[in-house]
Every structure is written in C-alpha cells, then in structure tokens.
Amino acid sequence: MTETTPSTSARPRAGGEHPLVRAVNVMKSFHGNEVLKGIDLDVHRGEVVCLLGPSGSGKTTFLRCINQLESIDGGRIWVDGDLVGYRAEGEHLHHLTDKQVAAQRRDIGMVFQRFNLFPHKTAIENVMEAPIQVKGVDKKTARQHAEELLAQVGLADKSGAYPGALSGGQQQRVAIARALAMDPKLMLFDEPTSALDPELVGEVLRVMRDLASAGMTMIVVTHEMGFAREVADHVVFMDAGVVCEEGTPKDVIGNPQQDRTKSFLKRMRTEDDEARADAAGA
Ligand SMILES: Nc1ncnc2c1ncn2[C@@H]1O[C@H](COP(=O)(O)OP(=O)(O)O)[C@@H](O)[C@H]1O
Ligand SMILES: [Mg+2]
C-alpha cells in the first residue's frame, strides 16, 4: 500500500447506509504484471453482483483481494465499513495482525470452482468443521446447524456421505453449506459451476438463486448468462484488469455499449450454442 492511494476518508458516508463492500481504485500486480489496474465497486446489502469477463481479466484475483487471500498494492477495500487488512490512524495505515485478518475473513464465505472438501470427512463433518475449529461452537450446536444447512441445499439425506460418493453438483452444494455455516455477511462465488457437467449446473444455480432471494449479499464470477440476467442486480464486465462496463443485466448483457463487452458476449453465445448442439447430437 502506498501513500498516494486515496485517503481513508473514503470511508462510508456519515449517518448514511454504507455499502457492504466498497472497493476504490484497487491495484494488484504479480511480479510486475499489473493484474488489477484500479477497480472500483460498491456492493450494497442484499445485492447480487455478477462479475463477467474473459479468462485472465483479474476476476479471481479481485475476489481473493476482498477475502485477503491476496494483499493489494494500491487502493482500499472496505467490508461492512471496516478497512480490509489495515487499521487507519490518520493518514497512516498499519497492517492488521494475522489474528485480526482471520477475524475479518470469518465474515466472508467463499465458494471455489473446485469444491475443496475434506475427502476423509463426511458431508456434515465438512460443514461442522469451521464453526467448531474457528468459532469454538460446541459439537451438538454445530451438528444441528449443519443439518439445517444441508437441508437448505437439498442434501438432508447425504449428511453421512463422503465427498467421493457425491456428484460434483452435490459436492458443490456441500461447499456452499460449509461456507454458510460461518454465518457470513457476504458470499463470494468464483465460477462455482464451471467444473460441473452441464446437467449438474442447474441444481447449484438453484441453491444460489434461493440464497439471493433470502437476501444474501453475493459477488458471483460466472459465465452463466441466464443466471446473471435473472438474479444479478448489477453486472460488472471486467477486461484486462479494469471495469470495462457495468450496469443492470438488461443493459450490460442485453444492450452492451463497449466493443469488448459485445465480443465477449458473442463468444459466450457461440459457446452456448455449440454446447447445445453437442448435447442434442449426443
Ligand atoms: N499468484 C499469482 N502469481 C502470478 N500471476 C498470477 C497469480 N494469480 C493470478 N495471476 C495472473 O493474473 C492474471 C489474472 O488472473 P485471474 O485473476 O485468475 O483472472 P480470471 O479469474 O479473470 O481468469 C492472469 O494473467 C494470471 O496469470
Ligand atoms: Mg478466475
């Protein structure tokens, strides 16, 4: 973090409802390769924001910065009014301790393309793990909550199953339940359906749609245009580390203004058509 980044007074407007996530001019490089070149984003409570963009545009990196799996080189991120990763003292920023970072990360659930379940633990043990280990919740309470969450994702009957005995769609639903077990304020999804066979995508999107309806604040990186159109309140198209275009799904997906957005969406449609043709031919 440099001294030239915007002042800490970009903090939430006094008295007003602040966004749950506010990113201002976020920059990130890897070995001199600028991957995020000044990303601005506000996500309000209860909103679903879909992040679209070609591979390599920095979508995953941006989510990882929000969740402090990466540190940022410039700009600021606030989650629920708290500066992420730093404590501000006047114009000076001090890194939070590992313990303070862990406390901030606890409020954010993340679901990855690869589900990363513990293979030697059952579905319910996977869901119970973090509340017990991280929050010190007692086993009985953790189990009860985990049962409710597995029912919520449609897997009440799979609580004793090991990940290896579950389909990819079921594993991803367990992963969502596991993230929800920490009672997050914010859920980050990084292409949660892109590793799934096409026939399993719908069951995961359904769970995500329910979660959105229940008021969860979500940032979703996805190539599922149907989902983005129906569920997103706001769509952000990223390309080469910048926000290229953003707005309602109707505007960005239905009537894109930028050439880069247009050609990306055209490519997506072609891929969809090819997938449908393959499925019809199979
Ligand atoms: N840990 C890392 N080290 C070096 N380069 C990285 C790292 N993570 C991501 N990158 C690079 O950053 C760019 C953006 O990657 P990523 O955020 O994964 O994009 P997206 O999710 O949009 O496909 C890519 O060029 C990628 O190779
Ligand atoms: Mg990615």
Coordinates of C-alpha atoms and ligand atoms in Angstrom, one line a residue:
M1 CA 0.0 0.0 0.0
T2 CA 1.4 3.4 -1.0
E3 CA 1.0 6.9 0.5
T4 CA -0.5 8.1 -2.8
T5 CA -3.7 6.0 -2.6
P6 CA -7.0 7.7 -1.8
S7 CA -7.3 9.0 1.8
T8 CA -9.0 6.9 4.4
S9 CA -11.9 9.4 4.4
A10 CA -13.4 7.5 1.5
R11 CA -15.0 5.7 4.5
P12 CA -18.7 5.3 4.5
R13 CA -20.8 8.5 4.3
A14 CA -21.5 9.5 7.9
G15 CA -25.0 8.7 9.0
G16 CA -26.0 7.0 5.7
E17 CA -26.2 3.4 4.9
H18 CA -22.8 2.3 3.7
P19 CA -22.3 -0.3 1.1
L20 CA -21.4 -3.8 2.4
V21 CA -18.4 -3.8 0.1
R22 CA -16.7 -0.8 -1.2
A23 CA -13.6 -1.1 -3.4
V24 CA -11.8 2.0 -4.5
N25 CA -9.0 2.1 -7.1
V26 CA -7.8 -1.4 -6.2
M27 CA -4.5 -2.4 -7.7
K28 CA -2.6 -5.6 -7.8
S29 CA 0.5 -6.8 -9.6
F30 CA 2.3 -10.1 -9.7
H31 CA 6.0 -9.8 -10.4
G32 CA 5.5 -6.5 -12.3
N33 CA 2.4 -7.8 -14.2
E34 CA -0.4 -5.4 -13.4
V35 CA -3.5 -7.6 -13.0
L36 CA -5.9 -5.1 -11.3
K37 CA -5.5 -1.6 -12.6
G38 CA -7.8 0.4 -10.4
I39 CA -11.0 -1.5 -9.7
D40 CA -14.0 0.5 -8.2
L41 CA -17.0 -1.4 -7.0
D42 CA -19.8 -0.9 -4.5
V43 CA -22.0 -3.8 -3.4
H44 CA -25.0 -2.9 -1.3
R45 CA -26.5 -5.1 1.4
G46 CA -28.7 -7.9 -0.2
E47 CA -27.4 -7.2 -3.7
V48 CA -26.1 -9.8 -6.1
V49 CA -23.3 -8.6 -8.3
C50 CA -22.2 -10.8 -11.2
L51 CA -18.6 -10.3 -12.4
L52 CA -18.2 -11.3 -16.1
G53 CA -15.1 -11.2 -18.2
P54 CA -12.6 -13.2 -20.2
S55 CA -10.1 -15.6 -18.6
G56 CA -7.2 -13.7 -17.2
S57 CA -9.0 -10.4 -16.7
G58 CA -8.5 -10.5 -13.0
K59 CA -11.8 -11.7 -11.6
T60 CA -10.4 -14.3 -9.3
T61 CA -7.7 -12.0 -8.1
F62 CA -10.2 -9.4 -7.2
L63 CA -12.3 -11.8 -5.2
R64 CA -9.1 -13.1 -3.5
C65 CA -8.3 -9.5 -2.6
I66 CA -11.7 -8.9 -1.0
N67 CA -11.2 -12.1 1.1
Q68 CA -7.5 -11.3 1.9
L69 CA -6.1 -14.3 0.2
E70 CA -4.1 -11.7 -1.7
S71 CA -2.8 -8.3 -0.4
I72 CA -3.5 -5.3 -2.5
D73 CA -0.8 -2.9 -3.8
G74 CA -3.0 0.2 -4.0
G75 CA -6.5 1.4 -3.3
R76 CA -8.8 0.4 -0.5
I77 CA -11.4 -2.2 0.2
W78 CA -14.0 -1.9 3.0
V79 CA -16.3 -4.7 4.1
D80 CA -19.2 -3.5 6.2
G81 CA -17.4 -0.3 6.9
D82 CA -14.1 -1.9 8.1
L83 CA -11.0 -1.3 6.1
V84 CA -9.8 -4.7 4.9
G85 CA -6.3 -5.7 6.1
Y86 CA -5.4 -2.4 7.6
R87 CA -6.1 -0.1 10.5
A88 CA -6.1 3.6 9.7
E89 CA -4.5 6.1 12.0
G90 CA -4.9 9.5 10.5
E91 CA -3.3 9.2 7.1
H92 CA -1.2 6.2 8.2
L93 CA -2.1 2.6 7.6
H94 CA -1.0 -0.2 9.8
H95 CA -1.2 -3.9 8.7
L96 CA -3.6 -5.9 10.8
T97 CA -2.2 -8.8 12.8
D98 CA -2.9 -12.3 11.5
K99 CA -5.5 -12.7 14.2
Q100 CA -7.3 -9.6 13.1
V101 CA -7.2 -10.6 9.4
A102 CA -8.6 -14.0 10.4
A103 CA -11.4 -12.2 12.2
Q104 CA -12.3 -10.2 9.1
R105 CA -12.2 -13.2 6.9
R106 CA -14.6 -15.1 9.1
D107 CA -17.4 -12.9 7.9
I108 CA -16.9 -13.8 4.2
G109 CA -17.8 -17.1 2.7
M110 CA -16.1 -18.2 -0.4
V111 CA -17.0 -21.0 -2.9
F112 CA -14.5 -22.0 -5.5
Q113 CA -14.6 -23.7 -8.8
R114 CA -13.1 -26.8 -7.3
F115 CA -15.1 -27.6 -4.1
N116 CA -12.0 -28.4 -1.9
L117 CA -14.0 -30.5 0.6
F118 CA -12.0 -32.6 3.1
P119 CA -12.2 -36.0 1.4
H120 CA -11.9 -38.0 4.6
K121 CA -14.8 -36.2 6.3
T122 CA -18.4 -36.8 5.6
A123 CA -20.7 -34.0 4.2
I124 CA -21.9 -33.0 7.6
E125 CA -18.4 -33.1 9.2
N126 CA -17.2 -30.8 6.4
V127 CA -20.0 -28.3 7.3
M128 CA -19.3 -28.6 11.1
E129 CA -15.6 -28.2 10.9
A130 CA -15.1 -24.4 10.7
P131 CA -17.7 -23.4 13.3
I132 CA -16.1 -25.9 15.8
Q133 CA -12.5 -25.1 15.0
V134 CA -12.7 -21.4 14.3
K135 CA -15.6 -20.2 16.3
G136 CA -15.5 -22.7 19.2
V137 CA -19.1 -23.7 18.7
D138 CA -20.0 -26.9 20.6
K139 CA -20.4 -30.1 18.6
K140 CA -24.1 -30.5 19.2
T141 CA -25.0 -27.0 18.1
A142 CA -22.7 -27.2 15.1
R143 CA -24.3 -30.5 14.0
Q144 CA -27.8 -29.1 14.3
H145 CA -26.9 -26.0 12.3
A146 CA -25.1 -28.2 9.7
E147 CA -28.2 -30.4 9.3
E148 CA -30.3 -27.3 8.7
L149 CA -27.9 -26.1 6.1
L150 CA -27.6 -29.4 4.3
A151 CA -31.4 -29.5 4.1
Q152 CA -31.3 -25.9 2.7
V153 CA -29.1 -27.0 -0.1
G154 CA -31.3 -30.1 -0.7
L155 CA -28.9 -32.7 0.8
A156 CA -30.5 -33.7 4.1
D157 CA -30.2 -37.3 3.1
K158 CA -26.5 -37.1 2.3
S159 CA -25.1 -35.9 5.6
G160 CA -23.2 -39.2 6.2
A161 CA -21.8 -39.4 2.6
Y162 CA -18.1 -38.9 1.9
P163 CA -17.3 -36.4 -1.0
G164 CA -16.1 -39.2 -3.2
A165 CA -19.6 -40.7 -3.1
L166 CA -21.2 -37.5 -4.2
S167 CA -21.6 -35.9 -7.6
G168 CA -19.9 -32.7 -8.5
G169 CA -23.1 -30.8 -8.1
Q170 CA -23.7 -32.3 -4.7
Q171 CA -20.2 -31.6 -3.6
Q172 CA -20.6 -28.0 -4.6
R173 CA -23.8 -27.7 -2.6
V174 CA -22.0 -29.1 0.4
A175 CA -19.3 -26.5 -0.2
I176 CA -22.0 -23.8 -0.2
A177 CA -23.4 -25.2 3.1
R178 CA -19.9 -25.2 4.5
A179 CA -19.4 -21.5 3.7
L180 CA -22.8 -20.6 5.1
A181 CA -22.0 -22.4 8.4
M182 CA -19.9 -19.4 9.4
D183 CA -22.9 -17.1 9.1
P184 CA -21.1 -14.9 6.6
K185 CA -22.3 -11.4 5.7
L186 CA -21.0 -11.8 2.2
M187 CA -20.6 -14.7 -0.1
L188 CA -18.1 -14.8 -2.9
F189 CA -18.5 -17.4 -5.7
D190 CA -15.7 -18.0 -8.2
E191 CA -17.1 -19.8 -11.2
P192 CA -19.0 -22.3 -9.0
T193 CA -20.4 -24.2 -11.8
S194 CA -17.7 -24.2 -14.4
A195 CA -16.2 -27.5 -13.3
L196 CA -19.5 -29.3 -13.4
D197 CA -21.1 -31.5 -16.0
P198 CA -23.8 -29.5 -17.8
E199 CA -26.6 -31.5 -16.3
L200 CA -25.4 -30.6 -12.7
V201 CA -25.2 -26.9 -13.2
G202 CA -28.9 -26.2 -12.6
E203 CA -29.0 -27.7 -9.1
V204 CA -26.2 -25.5 -7.9
L205 CA -27.6 -22.3 -9.5
R206 CA -30.9 -23.1 -7.9
V207 CA -29.3 -23.1 -4.4
M208 CA -27.6 -19.8 -5.3
R209 CA -30.8 -18.3 -6.5
D210 CA -32.6 -19.3 -3.3
L211 CA -29.7 -17.7 -1.3
A212 CA -30.1 -14.5 -3.3
S213 CA -33.9 -14.5 -2.7
A214 CA -33.2 -14.9 1.0
G215 CA -31.3 -11.7 0.9
M216 CA -27.7 -12.8 1.0
T217 CA -25.2 -10.3 -0.4
M218 CA -23.2 -12.1 -3.2
I219 CA -20.5 -11.4 -5.7
V220 CA -20.6 -14.1 -8.3
V221 CA -18.0 -14.7 -11.0
T222 CA -19.8 -16.7 -13.6
H223 CA -20.2 -17.4 -17.3
E224 CA -23.8 -18.4 -16.8
M225 CA -25.5 -15.6 -18.6
G226 CA -29.0 -16.8 -17.8
F227 CA -28.3 -16.7 -14.1
A228 CA -26.7 -13.3 -14.4
R229 CA -29.7 -11.9 -16.3
E230 CA -32.2 -13.3 -13.8
V231 CA -30.5 -13.0 -10.5
A232 CA -28.0 -10.1 -10.7
D233 CA -28.9 -6.7 -9.5
H234 CA -25.8 -5.4 -11.1
V235 CA -23.4 -6.8 -13.7
V236 CA -19.8 -5.8 -14.0
F237 CA -17.8 -6.7 -17.1
M238 CA -14.0 -6.8 -16.5
D239 CA -11.3 -6.9 -19.1
A240 CA -7.6 -6.7 -18.6
G241 CA -7.8 -5.6 -15.0
V242 CA -10.3 -2.8 -15.5
V243 CA -14.0 -2.5 -15.2
C244 CA -14.9 -2.0 -18.8
E245 CA -18.7 -1.7 -18.5
E246 CA -21.3 -2.1 -15.7
G247 CA -24.9 -1.6 -15.1
T248 CA -28.2 -3.6 -14.9
P249 CA -28.1 -7.1 -16.5
K250 CA -30.6 -5.7 -19.0
D251 CA -28.2 -3.0 -20.1
V252 CA -24.9 -4.8 -19.9
I253 CA -26.0 -8.3 -21.2
G254 CA -29.0 -7.1 -23.3
N255 CA -27.6 -4.0 -24.8
P256 CA -23.8 -3.7 -24.3
Q257 CA -22.1 -0.4 -25.3
Q258 CA -18.4 -1.4 -25.4
D259 CA -16.9 -3.4 -28.2
R260 CA -15.0 -5.6 -25.7
T261 CA -18.3 -6.4 -23.9
K262 CA -20.0 -7.1 -27.2
S263 CA -17.4 -9.5 -28.5
F264 CA -17.2 -11.3 -25.1
L265 CA -20.9 -11.9 -25.1
K266 CA -20.9 -13.0 -28.7
R267 CA -18.2 -15.6 -27.8
M268 CA -20.3 -16.8 -24.9
R269 CA -23.3 -17.2 -27.0
T270 CA -21.4 -19.2 -29.6
E271 CA -20.0 -21.5 -26.9
D272 CA -23.5 -22.0 -25.6
D273 CA -24.8 -22.8 -29.0
E274 CA -22.0 -25.3 -29.6
A275 CA -22.7 -26.9 -26.2
R276 CA -26.4 -27.2 -27.0
A277 CA -25.6 -28.7 -30.4
D278 CA -23.2 -31.2 -28.8
A279 CA -25.9 -32.2 -26.3
A280 CA -28.5 -32.5 -29.0
G281 CA -26.2 -34.7 -31.1
A282 CA -25.1 -36.9 -28.2
Ligands
LIG1 N1 -0.5 -16.0 -7.8 C1 -0.2 -15.5 -9.0 N2 1.0 -15.3 -9.4 C2 1.3 -14.8 -10.6 N3 0.3 -14.4 -11.5 C3 -0.9 -14.6 -11.2 C4 -1.3 -15.1 -9.9 N4 -2.6 -15.2 -9.8 C5 -3.1 -14.7 -11.0 N5 -2.1 -14.3 -11.8 C6 -2.2 -13.7 -13.1 O1 -3.1 -12.7 -13.0 C7 -3.9 -12.6 -14.2 C8 -5.4 -12.6 -13.8 O2 -5.7 -13.9 -13.3 P1 -7.1 -14.2 -12.6 O3 -7.4 -13.2 -11.6 O4 -7.1 -15.7 -12.3 O5 -8.1 -14.0 -13.9 P2 -9.6 -14.6 -14.1 O6 -10.1 -15.1 -12.9 O7 -10.3 -13.4 -14.7 O8 -9.4 -15.6 -15.2 C9 -3.5 -13.8 -15.1 O9 -2.6 -13.3 -16.0 C10 -2.8 -14.7 -14.1 O10 -1.9 -15.5 -14.7
MG2 MG -10.8 -17.0 -12.4

